[in-house]
GROMACS .gro file of C-alpha atoms in nm:
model
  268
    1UNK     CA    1   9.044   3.306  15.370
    2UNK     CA    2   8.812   3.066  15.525
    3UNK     CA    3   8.415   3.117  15.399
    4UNK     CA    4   8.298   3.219  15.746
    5UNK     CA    5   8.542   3.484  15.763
    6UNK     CA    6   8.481   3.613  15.414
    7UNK     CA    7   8.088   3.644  15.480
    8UNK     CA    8   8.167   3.847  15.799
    9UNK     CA    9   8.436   4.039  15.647
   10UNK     CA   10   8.110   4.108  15.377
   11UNK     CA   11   7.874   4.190  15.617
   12UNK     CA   12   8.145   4.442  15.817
   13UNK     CA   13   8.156   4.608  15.427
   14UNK     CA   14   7.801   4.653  15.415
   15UNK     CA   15   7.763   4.811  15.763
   16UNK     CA   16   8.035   5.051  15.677
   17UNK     CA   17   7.891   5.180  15.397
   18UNK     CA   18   7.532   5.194  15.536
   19UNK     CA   19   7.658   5.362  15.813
   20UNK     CA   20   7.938   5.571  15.713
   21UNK     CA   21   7.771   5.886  15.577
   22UNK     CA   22   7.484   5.891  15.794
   23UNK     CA   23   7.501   6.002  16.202
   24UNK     CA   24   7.535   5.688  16.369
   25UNK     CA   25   7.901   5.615  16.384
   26UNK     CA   26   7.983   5.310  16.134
   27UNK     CA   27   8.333   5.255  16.340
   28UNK     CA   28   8.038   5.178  16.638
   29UNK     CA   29   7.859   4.978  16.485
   30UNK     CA   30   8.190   4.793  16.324
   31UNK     CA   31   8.384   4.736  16.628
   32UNK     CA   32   8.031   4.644  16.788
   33UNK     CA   33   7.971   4.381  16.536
   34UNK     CA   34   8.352   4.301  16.487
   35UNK     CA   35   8.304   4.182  16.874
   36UNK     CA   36   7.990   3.935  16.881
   37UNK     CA   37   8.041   3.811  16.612
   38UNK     CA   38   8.387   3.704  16.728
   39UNK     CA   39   8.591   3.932  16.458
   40UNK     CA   40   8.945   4.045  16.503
   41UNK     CA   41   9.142   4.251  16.273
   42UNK     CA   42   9.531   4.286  16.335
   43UNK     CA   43   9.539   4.624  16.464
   44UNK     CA   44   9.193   4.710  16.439
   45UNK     CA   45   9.325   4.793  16.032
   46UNK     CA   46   8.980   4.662  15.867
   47UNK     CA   47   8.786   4.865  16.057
   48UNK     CA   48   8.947   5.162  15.931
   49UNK     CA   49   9.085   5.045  15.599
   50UNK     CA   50   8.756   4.940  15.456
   51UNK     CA   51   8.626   5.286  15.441
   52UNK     CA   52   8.797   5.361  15.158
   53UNK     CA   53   8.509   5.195  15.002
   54UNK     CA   54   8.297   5.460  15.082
   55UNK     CA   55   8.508   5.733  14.961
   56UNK     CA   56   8.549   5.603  14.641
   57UNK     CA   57   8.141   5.580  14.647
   58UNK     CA   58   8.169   5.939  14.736
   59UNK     CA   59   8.440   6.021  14.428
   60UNK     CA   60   8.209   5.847  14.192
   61UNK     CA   61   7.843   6.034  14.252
   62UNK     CA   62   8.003   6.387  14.290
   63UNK     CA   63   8.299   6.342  14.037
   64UNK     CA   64   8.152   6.599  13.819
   65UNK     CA   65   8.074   6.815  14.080
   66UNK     CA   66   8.458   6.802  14.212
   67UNK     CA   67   8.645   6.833  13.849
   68UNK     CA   68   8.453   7.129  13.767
   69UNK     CA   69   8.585   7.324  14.140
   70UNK     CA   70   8.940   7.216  14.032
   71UNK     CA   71   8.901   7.323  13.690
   72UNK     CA   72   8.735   7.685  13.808
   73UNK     CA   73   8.988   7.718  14.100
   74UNK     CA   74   9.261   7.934  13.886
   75UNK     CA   75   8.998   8.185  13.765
   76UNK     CA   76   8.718   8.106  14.023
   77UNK     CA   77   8.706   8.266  14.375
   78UNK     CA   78   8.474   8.097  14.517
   79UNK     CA   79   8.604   7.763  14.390
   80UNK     CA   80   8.889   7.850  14.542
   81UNK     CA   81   8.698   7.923  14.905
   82UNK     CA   82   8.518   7.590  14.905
   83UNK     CA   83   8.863   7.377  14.878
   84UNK     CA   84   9.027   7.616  15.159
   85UNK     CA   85   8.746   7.549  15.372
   86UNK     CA   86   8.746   7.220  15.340
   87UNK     CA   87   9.139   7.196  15.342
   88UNK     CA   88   9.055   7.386  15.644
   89UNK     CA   89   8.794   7.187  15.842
   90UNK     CA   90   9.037   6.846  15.767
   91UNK     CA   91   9.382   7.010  15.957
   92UNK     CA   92   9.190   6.948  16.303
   93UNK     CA   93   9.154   6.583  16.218
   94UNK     CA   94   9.522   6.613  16.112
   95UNK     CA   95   9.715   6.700  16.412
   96UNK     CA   96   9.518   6.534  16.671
   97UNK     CA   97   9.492   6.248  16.483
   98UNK     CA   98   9.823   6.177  16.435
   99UNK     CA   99   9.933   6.250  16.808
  100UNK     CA  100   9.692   6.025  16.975
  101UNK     CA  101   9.618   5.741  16.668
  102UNK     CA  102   9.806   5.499  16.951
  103UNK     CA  103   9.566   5.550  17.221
  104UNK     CA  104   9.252   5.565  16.969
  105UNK     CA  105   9.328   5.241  16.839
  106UNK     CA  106   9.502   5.058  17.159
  107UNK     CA  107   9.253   5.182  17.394
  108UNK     CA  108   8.920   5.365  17.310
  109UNK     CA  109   8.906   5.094  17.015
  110UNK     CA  110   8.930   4.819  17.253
  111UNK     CA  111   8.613   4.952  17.505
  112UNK     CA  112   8.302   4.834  17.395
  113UNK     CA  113   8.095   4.993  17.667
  114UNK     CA  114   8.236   5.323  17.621
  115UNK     CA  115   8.103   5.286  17.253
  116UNK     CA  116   7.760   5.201  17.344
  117UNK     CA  117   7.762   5.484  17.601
  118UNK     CA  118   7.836   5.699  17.324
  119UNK     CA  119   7.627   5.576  17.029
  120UNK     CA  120   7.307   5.669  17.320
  121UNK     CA  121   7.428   5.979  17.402
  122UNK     CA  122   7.537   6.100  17.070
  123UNK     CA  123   7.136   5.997  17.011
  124UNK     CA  124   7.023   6.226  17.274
  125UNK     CA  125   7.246   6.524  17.113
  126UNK     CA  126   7.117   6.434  16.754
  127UNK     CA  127   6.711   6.457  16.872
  128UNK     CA  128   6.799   6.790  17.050
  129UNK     CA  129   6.975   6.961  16.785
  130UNK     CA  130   6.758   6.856  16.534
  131UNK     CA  131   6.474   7.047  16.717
  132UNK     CA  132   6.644   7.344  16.842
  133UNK     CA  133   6.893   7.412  16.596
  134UNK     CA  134   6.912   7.810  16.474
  135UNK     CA  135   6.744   7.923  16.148
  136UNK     CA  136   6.940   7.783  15.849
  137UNK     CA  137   7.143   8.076  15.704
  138UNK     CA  138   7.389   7.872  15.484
  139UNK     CA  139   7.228   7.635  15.241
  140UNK     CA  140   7.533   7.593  15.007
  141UNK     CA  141   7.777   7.327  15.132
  142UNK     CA  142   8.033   7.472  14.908
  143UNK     CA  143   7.974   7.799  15.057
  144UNK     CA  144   8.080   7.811  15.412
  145UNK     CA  145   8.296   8.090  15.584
  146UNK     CA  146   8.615   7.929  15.615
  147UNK     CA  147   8.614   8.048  15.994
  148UNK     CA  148   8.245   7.799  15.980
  149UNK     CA  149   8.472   7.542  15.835
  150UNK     CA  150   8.751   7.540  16.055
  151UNK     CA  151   8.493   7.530  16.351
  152UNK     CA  152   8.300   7.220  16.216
  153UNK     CA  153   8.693   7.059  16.158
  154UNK     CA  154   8.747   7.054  16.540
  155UNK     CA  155   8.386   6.940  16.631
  156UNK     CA  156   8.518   6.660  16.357
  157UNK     CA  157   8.774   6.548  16.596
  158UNK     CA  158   8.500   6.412  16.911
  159UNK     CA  159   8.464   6.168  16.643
  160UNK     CA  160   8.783   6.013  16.723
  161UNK     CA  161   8.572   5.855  17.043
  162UNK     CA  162   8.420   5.540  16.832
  163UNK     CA  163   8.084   5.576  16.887
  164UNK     CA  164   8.036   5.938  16.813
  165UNK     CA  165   8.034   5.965  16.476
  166UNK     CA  166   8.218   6.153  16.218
  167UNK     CA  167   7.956   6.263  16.017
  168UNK     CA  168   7.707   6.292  16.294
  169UNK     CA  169   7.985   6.549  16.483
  170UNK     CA  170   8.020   6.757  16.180
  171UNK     CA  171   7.630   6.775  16.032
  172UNK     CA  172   7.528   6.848  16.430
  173UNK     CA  173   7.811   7.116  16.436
  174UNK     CA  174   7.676   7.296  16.097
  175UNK     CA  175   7.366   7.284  16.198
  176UNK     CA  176   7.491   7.496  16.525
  177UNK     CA  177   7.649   7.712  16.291
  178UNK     CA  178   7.321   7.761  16.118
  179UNK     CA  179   7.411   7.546  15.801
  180UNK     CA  180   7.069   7.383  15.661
  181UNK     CA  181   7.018   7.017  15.670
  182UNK     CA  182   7.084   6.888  15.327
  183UNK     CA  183   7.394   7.162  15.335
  184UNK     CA  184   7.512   7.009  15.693
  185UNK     CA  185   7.506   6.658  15.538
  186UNK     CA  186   7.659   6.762  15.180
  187UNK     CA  187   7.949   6.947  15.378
  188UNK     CA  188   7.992   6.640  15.592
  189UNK     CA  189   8.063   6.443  15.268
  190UNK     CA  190   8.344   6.659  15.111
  191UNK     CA  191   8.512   6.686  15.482
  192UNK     CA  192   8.512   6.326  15.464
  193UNK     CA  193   8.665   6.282  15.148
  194UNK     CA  194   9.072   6.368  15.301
  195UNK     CA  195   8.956   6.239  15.663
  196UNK     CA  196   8.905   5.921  15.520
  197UNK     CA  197   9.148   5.897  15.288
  198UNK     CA  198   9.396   6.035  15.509
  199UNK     CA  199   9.286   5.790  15.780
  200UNK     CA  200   9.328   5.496  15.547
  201UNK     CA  201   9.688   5.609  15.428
  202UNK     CA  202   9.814   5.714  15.783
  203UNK     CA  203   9.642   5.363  15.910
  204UNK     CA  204   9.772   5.117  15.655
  205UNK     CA  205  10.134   5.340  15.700
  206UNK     CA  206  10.134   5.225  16.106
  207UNK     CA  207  10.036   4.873  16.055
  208UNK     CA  208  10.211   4.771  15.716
  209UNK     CA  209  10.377   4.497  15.916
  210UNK     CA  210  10.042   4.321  16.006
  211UNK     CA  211   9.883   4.301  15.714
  212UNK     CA  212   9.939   3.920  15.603
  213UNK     CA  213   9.755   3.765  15.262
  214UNK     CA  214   9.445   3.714  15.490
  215UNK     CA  215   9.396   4.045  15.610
  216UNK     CA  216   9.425   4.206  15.252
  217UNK     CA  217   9.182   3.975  15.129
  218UNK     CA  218   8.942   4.053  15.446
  219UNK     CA  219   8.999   4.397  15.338
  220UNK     CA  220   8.945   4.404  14.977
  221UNK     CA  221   8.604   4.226  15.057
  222UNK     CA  222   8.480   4.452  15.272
  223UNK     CA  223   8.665   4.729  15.058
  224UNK     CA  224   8.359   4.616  14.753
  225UNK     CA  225   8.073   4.579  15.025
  226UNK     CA  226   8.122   4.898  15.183
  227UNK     CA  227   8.154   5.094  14.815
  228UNK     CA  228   7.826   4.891  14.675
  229UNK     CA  229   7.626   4.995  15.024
  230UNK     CA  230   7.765   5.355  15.040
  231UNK     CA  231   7.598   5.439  14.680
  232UNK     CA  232   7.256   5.365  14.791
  233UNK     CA  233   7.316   5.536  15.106
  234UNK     CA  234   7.464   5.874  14.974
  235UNK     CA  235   7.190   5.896  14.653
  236UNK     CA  236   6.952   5.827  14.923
  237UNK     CA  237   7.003   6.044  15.274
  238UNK     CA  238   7.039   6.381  15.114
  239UNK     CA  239   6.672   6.408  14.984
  240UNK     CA  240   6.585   6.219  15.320
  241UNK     CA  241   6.725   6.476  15.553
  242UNK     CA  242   6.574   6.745  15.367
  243UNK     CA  243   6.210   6.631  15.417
  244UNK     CA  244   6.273   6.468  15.761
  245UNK     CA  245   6.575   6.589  15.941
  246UNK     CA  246   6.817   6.340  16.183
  247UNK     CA  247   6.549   6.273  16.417
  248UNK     CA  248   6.549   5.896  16.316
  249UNK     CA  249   6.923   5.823  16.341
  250UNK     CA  250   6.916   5.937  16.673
  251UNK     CA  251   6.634   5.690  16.773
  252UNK     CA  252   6.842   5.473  16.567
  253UNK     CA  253   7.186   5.521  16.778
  254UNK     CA  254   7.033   5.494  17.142
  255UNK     CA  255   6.827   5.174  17.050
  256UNK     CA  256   7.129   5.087  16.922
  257UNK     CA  257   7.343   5.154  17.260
  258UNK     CA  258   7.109   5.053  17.454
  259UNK     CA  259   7.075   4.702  17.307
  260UNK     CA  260   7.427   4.683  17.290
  261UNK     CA  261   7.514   4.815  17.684
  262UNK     CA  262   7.259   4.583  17.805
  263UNK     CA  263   7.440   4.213  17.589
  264UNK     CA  264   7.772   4.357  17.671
  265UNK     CA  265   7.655   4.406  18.087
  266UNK     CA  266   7.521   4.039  18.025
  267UNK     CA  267   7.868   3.900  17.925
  268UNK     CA  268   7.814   3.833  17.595
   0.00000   0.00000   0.00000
């Protein structure tokens, strides 16, 4: 792998795991950043593939919080509730996934302006919501009515549209739902542990015939970038959202668009 390729491949990692667990879409900003700076991936793999970074990130700051709700599930009720609902919220994400992964990846993949579009208007939804959304009743992540889970799971799926955001489409529809902020972004984490993960597996299944020597070692360096960046990130937002709410990722996202619609209108 040439030098220029690994040092893009690096700086892909890093904006996946800045951006994965926070509302601003990080497949956006990836595919976005894939394309000026003149990045192709054989089936648009590394874009996905890469965020298995960030989920092991996510395994290693809650994996005492997650081997104690296994360990209580036989005698534990409500350890039992919190891996239904999010079992739950991921089936959404399942189905639809699998039936349309062709056209996610051949076409909405492939349209940059429909991402910028997106990123701005998802920005819009973010600064709305965050002012008008109902008065938190559910402040425990691993609390939710499964029926509130299974909800959030299908809001999950808009974030099949790049640009939209996974975690932005699930922490705007708990806070709907009446989840509190630091509980809509918490959720938003576990959810994403199977999404991911199942979006790596079912990805890497499709395109097994693609990936050469140079696009595992593109992936395995992004792989590192995007687990080192997703640490800070998840330590960080949690504490974050709690004092300030989402108000500055959606400023974030429509700059973000904007800048972006503009350069791709120009040609570039």
């Amino acid at each position: 792998m040439e030098t220029h390729t690994t040092l893009i491949a690096a700086f892909l990692g890093l904006i996946e795991g800045l951006t994965e667990f926070i509302p601003v879409s990080s497949t956006g900003h990836l595919l976005l950043a894939g394309h000026f700076l003149g990045f192709e991936s054989a089936g648009k793999t590394f874009e996905v593939v890469i965020q298995l970074g960030a989920v092991l990130a996510l395994l290693t700051i809650y994996f005492g919080k997650l081997w104690q709700v296994f360990r209580d599930a036989p005698r534990d009720p409500a350890a039992r509730r919190f891996i239904l609902s999010v079992l739950v919220a991921f089936l959404p994400a399942v189905f639809i996934g699998v039936l349309a992964h062709d056209f996610i990846k051949n076409v909405l993949f492939e349209t940059p302006r429909l991402i910028a579009v997106m990123l701005v208007l998802g920005g819009v939804v973010l600064l709305f919501v965050d002012k008008i959304a109902p008065e938190p009743r559910h402040d425990d992540a691993t609390a939710f009515p499964v029926k509130m889970s299974l909800i959030i799971g299908f809001v999950q799926c808009l974030a099949m549209i790049p640009g939209v955001s996974r975690s932005g489409a699930t922490i705007v529809g708990a806070l709907m739902l009446g989840a509190g902020k630091r509980a809509a972004a918490e959720f938003s984490f576990f959810l994403s542990l199977p999404t991911m993960a199942g979006a790596f597996a079912y990805d890497i299944y499709k395109n097994r015939d693609l990936l050469d020597a140079g696009a595992v070692n593109e992936i395995v360096v992004g792989l590192i970038c995007a687990f080192i960046s997703a640490v800070l990130v998840v330590k960080w937002l949690l504490g974050f959202v709690s004092r300030h709410g989402y108000a500055l990722f959606g400023w974030w996202r429509i700059i973000v668009g904007s800048v972006a619609f503009v350069a791709l209108s120009m040609g570039f």
